[in-house]
CSV table of N, CA, C and O in Angstrom, one decimal:
chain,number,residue,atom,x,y,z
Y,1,UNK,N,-26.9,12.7,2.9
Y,1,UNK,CA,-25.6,12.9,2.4
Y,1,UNK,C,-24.6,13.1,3.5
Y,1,UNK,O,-24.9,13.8,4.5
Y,2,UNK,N,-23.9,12.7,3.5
Y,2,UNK,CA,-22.2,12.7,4.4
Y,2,UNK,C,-21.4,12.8,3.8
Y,2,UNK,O,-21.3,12.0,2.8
Y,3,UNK,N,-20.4,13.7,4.1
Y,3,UNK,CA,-18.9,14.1,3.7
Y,3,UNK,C,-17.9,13.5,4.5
Y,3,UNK,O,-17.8,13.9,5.6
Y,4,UNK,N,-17.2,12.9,4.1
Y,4,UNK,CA,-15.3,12.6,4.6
Y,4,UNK,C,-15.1,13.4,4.1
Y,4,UNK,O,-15.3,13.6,3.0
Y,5,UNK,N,-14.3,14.2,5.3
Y,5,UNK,CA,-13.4,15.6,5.2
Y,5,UNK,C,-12.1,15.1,6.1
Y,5,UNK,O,-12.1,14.5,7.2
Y,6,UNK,N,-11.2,15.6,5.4
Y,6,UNK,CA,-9.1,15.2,5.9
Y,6,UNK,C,-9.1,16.6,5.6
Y,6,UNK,O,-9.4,17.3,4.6
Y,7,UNK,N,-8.5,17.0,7.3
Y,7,UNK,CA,-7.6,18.3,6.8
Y,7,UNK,C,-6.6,17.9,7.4
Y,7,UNK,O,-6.5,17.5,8.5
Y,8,UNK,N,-5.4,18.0,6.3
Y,8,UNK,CA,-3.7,18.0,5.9
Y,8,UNK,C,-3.5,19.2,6.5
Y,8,UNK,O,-4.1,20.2,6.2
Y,9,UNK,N,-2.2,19.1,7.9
Y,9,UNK,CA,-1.5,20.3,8.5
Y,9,UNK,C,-0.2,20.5,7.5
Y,9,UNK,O,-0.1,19.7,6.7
Y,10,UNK,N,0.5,21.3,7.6
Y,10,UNK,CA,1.4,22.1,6.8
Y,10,UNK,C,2.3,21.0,7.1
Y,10,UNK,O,2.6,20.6,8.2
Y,11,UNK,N,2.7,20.6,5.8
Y,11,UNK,CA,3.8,19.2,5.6
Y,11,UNK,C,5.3,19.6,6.0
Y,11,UNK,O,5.3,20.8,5.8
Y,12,UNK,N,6.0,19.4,6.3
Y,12,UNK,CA,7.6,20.1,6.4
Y,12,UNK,C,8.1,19.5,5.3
Y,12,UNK,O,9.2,20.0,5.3
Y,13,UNK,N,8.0,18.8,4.5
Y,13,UNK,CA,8.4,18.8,3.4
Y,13,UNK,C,7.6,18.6,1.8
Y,13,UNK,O,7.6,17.6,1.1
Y,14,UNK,N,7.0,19.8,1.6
Y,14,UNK,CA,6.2,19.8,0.4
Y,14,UNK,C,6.2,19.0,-0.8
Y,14,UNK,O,5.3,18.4,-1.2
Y,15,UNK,N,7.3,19.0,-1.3
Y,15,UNK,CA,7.8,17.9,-2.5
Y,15,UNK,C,7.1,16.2,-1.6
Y,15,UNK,O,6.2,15.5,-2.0
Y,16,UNK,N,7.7,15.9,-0.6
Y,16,UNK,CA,7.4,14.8,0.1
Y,16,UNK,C,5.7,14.4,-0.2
Y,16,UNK,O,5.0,13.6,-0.8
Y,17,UNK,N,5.7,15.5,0.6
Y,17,UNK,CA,3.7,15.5,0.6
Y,17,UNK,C,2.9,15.1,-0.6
Y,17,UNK,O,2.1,14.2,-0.6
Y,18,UNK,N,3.3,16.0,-1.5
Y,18,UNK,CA,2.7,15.9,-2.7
Y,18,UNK,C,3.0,14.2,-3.4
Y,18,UNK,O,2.2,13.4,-3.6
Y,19,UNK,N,4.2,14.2,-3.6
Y,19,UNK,CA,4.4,12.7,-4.0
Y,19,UNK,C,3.5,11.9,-3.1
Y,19,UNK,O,2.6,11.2,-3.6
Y,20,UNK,N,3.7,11.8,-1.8
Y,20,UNK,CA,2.5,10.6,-1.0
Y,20,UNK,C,1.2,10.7,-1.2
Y,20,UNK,O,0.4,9.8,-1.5
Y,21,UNK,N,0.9,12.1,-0.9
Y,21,UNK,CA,-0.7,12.4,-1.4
Y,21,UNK,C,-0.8,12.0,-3.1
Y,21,UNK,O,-1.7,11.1,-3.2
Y,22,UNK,N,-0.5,12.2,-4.0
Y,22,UNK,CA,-0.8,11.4,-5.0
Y,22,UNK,C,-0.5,10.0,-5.3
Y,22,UNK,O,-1.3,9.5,-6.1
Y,23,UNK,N,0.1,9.5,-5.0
Y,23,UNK,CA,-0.1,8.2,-4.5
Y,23,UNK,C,-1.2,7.1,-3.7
Y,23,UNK,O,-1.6,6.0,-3.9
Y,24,UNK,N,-1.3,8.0,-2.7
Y,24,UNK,CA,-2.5,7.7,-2.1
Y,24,UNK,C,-3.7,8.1,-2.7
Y,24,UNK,O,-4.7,7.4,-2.4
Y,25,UNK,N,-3.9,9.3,-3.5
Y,25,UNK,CA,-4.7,9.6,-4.5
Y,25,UNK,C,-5.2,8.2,-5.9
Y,25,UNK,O,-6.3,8.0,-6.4
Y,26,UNK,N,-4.3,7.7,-6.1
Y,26,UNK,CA,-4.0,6.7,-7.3
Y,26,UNK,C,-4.5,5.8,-6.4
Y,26,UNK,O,-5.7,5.9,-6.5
Y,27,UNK,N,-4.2,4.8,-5.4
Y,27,UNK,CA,-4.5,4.0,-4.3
Y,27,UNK,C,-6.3,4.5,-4.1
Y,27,UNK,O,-7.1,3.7,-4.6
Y,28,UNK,N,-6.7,5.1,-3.9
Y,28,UNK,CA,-7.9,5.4,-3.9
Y,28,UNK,C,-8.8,4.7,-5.2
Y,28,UNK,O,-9.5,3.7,-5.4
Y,29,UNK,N,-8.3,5.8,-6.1
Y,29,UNK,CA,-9.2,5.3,-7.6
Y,29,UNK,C,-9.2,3.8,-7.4
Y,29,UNK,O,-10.4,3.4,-7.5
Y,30,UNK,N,-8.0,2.8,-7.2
Y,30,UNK,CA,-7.8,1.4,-7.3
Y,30,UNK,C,-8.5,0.9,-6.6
Y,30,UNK,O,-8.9,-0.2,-7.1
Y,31,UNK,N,-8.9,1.2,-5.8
Y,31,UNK,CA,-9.2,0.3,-4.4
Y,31,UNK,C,-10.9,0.8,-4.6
Y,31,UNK,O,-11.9,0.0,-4.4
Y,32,UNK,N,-11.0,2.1,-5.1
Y,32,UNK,CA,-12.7,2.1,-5.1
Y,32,UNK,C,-13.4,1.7,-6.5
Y,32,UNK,O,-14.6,1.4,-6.7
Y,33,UNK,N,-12.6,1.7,-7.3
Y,33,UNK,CA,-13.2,2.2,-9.1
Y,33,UNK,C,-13.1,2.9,-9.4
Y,33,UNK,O,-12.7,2.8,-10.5
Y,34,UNK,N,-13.2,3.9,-9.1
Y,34,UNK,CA,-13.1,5.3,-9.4
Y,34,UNK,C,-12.4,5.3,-10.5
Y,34,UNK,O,-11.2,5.1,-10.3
Y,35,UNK,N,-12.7,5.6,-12.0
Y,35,UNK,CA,-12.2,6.1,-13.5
Y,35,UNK,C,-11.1,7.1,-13.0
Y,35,UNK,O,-11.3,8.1,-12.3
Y,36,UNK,N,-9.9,6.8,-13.5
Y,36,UNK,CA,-8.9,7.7,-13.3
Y,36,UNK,C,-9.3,9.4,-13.8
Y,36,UNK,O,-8.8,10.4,-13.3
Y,37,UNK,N,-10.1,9.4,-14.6
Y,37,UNK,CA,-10.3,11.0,-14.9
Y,37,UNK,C,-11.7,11.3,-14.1
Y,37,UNK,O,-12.3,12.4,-14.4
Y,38,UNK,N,-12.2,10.6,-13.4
Y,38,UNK,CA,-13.0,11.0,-12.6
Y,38,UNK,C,-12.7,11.8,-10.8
Y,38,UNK,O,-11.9,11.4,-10.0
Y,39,UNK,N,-13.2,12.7,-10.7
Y,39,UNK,CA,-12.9,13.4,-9.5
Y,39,UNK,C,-14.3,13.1,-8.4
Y,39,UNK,O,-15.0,14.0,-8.8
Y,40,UNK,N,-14.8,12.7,-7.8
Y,40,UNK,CA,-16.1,12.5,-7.4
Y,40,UNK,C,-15.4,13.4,-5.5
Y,40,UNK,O,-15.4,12.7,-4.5
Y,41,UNK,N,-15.0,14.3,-5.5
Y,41,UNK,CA,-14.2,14.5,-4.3
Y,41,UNK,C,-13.0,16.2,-5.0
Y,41,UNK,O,-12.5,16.4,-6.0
Y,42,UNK,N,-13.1,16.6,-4.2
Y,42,UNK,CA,-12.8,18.0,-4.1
Y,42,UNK,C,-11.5,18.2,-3.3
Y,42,UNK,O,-11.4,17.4,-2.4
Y,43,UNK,N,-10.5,18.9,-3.4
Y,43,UNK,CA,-9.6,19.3,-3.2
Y,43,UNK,C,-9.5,20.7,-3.2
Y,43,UNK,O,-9.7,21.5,-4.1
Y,44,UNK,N,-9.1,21.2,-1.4
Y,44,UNK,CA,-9.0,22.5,-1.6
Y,44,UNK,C,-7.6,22.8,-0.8
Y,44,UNK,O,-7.1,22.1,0.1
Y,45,UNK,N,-7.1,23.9,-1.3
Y,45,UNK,CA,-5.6,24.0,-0.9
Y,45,UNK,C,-5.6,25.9,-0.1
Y,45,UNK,O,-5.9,27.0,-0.5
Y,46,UNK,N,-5.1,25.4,1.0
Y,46,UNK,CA,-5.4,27.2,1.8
Y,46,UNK,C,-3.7,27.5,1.4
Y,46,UNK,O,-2.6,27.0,1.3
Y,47,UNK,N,-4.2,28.7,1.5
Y,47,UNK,CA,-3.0,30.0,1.4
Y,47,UNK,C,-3.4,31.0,1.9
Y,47,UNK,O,-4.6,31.4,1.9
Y,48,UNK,N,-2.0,31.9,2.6
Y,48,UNK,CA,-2.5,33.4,3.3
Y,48,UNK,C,-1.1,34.1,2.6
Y,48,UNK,O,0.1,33.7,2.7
Y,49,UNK,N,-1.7,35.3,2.1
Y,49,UNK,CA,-0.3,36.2,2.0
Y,49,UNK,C,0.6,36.8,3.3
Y,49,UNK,O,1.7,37.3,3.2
Y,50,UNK,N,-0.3,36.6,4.8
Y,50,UNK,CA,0.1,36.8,5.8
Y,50,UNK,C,0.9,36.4,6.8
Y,50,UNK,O,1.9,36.9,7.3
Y,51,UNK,N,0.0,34.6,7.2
Y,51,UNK,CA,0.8,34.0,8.0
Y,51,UNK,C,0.4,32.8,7.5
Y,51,UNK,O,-0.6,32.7,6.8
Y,52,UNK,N,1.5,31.3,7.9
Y,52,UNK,CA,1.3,30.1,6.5
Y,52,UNK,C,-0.9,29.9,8.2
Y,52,UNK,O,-1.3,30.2,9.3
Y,53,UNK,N,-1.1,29.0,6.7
Y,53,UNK,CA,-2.3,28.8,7.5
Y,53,UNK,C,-2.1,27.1,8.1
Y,53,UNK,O,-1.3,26.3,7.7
Y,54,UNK,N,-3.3,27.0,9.4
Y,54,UNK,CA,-2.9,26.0,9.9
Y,54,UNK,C,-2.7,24.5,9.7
Y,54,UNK,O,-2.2,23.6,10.2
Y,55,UNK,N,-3.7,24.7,8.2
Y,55,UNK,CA,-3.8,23.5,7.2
Y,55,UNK,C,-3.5,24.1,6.1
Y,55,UNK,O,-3.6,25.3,5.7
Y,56,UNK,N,-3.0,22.5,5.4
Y,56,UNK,CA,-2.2,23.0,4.2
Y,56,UNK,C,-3.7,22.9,2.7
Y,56,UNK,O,-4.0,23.6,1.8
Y,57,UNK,N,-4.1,21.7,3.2
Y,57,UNK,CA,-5.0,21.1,2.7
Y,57,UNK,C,-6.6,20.4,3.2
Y,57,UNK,O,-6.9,19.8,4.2
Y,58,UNK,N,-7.3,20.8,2.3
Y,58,UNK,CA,-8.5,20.1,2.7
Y,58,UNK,C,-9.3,18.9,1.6
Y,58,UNK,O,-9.8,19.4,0.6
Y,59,UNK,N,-9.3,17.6,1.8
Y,59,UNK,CA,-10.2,16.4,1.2
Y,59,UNK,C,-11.1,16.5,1.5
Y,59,UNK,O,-11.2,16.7,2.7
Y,60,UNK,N,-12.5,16.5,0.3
Y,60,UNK,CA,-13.9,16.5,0.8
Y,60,UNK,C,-14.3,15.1,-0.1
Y,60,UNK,O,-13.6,14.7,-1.0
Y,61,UNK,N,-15.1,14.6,0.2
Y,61,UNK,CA,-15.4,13.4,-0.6
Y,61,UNK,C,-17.5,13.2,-0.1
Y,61,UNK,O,-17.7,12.9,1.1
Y,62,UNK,N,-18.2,13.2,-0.6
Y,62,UNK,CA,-19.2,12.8,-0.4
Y,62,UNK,C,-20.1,11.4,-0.8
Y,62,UNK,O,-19.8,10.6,-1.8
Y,63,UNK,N,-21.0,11.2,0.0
Y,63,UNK,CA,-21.5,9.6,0.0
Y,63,UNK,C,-22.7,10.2,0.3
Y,63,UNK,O,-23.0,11.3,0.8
Y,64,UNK,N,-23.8,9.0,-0.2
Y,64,UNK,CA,-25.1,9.1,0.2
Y,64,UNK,C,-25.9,9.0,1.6
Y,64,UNK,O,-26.9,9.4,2.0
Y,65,UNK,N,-24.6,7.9,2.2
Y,65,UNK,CA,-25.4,7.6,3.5
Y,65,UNK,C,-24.2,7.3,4.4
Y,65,UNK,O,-23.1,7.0,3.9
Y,66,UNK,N,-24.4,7.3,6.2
Y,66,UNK,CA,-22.9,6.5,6.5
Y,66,UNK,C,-22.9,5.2,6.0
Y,66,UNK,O,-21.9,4.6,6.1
Y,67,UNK,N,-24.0,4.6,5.5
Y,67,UNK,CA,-23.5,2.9,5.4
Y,67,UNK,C,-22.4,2.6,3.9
Y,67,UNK,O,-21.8,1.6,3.6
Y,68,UNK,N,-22.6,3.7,3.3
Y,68,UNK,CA,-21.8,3.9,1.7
Y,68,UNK,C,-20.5,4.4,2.3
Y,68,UNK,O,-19.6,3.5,2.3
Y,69,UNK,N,-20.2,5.3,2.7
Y,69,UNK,CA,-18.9,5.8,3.9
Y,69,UNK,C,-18.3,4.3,4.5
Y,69,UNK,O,-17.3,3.7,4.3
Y,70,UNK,N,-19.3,4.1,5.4
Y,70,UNK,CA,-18.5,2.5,5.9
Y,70,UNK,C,-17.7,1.9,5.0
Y,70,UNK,O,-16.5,1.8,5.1
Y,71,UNK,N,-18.5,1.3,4.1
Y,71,UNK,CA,-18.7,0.6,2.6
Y,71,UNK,C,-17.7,0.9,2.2
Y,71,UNK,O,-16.9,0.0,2.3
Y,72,UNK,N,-17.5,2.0,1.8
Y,72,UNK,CA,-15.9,2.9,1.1
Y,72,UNK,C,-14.7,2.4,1.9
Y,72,UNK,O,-13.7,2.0,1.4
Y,73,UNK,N,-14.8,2.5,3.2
Y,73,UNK,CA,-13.7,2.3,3.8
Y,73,UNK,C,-13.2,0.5,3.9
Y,73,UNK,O,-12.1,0.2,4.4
């Protein structure tokens, strides 16, 4: 098992981000198959009530092998 992991630094413009990252989210499904109501890939979003954290975002996506990872890309 191998994970592709993206961690997203704090966007300066949030609205911006979100619109590209879903886009490129949709771009994904297209390009691999992936059933639009299918998630095969995890999304996690940091927050601190303290100080902003140094990523905004984290993409995990898992594959069986690197040659499936290759493959994907």
């Amino acid at each position: 098992m191998v994970n592709l992991i993206v961690l997203y630094p704090q966007p300066t413009d949030d609205k911006q981000f979100v619109g590209d990252y879903n886009g490129h989210l949709k771009l994904l499904h297209e390009k691999t198959g992936i059933p639009k109501d299918a998630k095969p890939y995890t999304v996690t979003k940091f927050s601190s009530k303290e100080e902003k954290p140094a990523f905004y975002q984290m993409f995990t996506m898992p594959f069986e092998s690197e040659r499936a990872l290759e493959e994907a890309m």
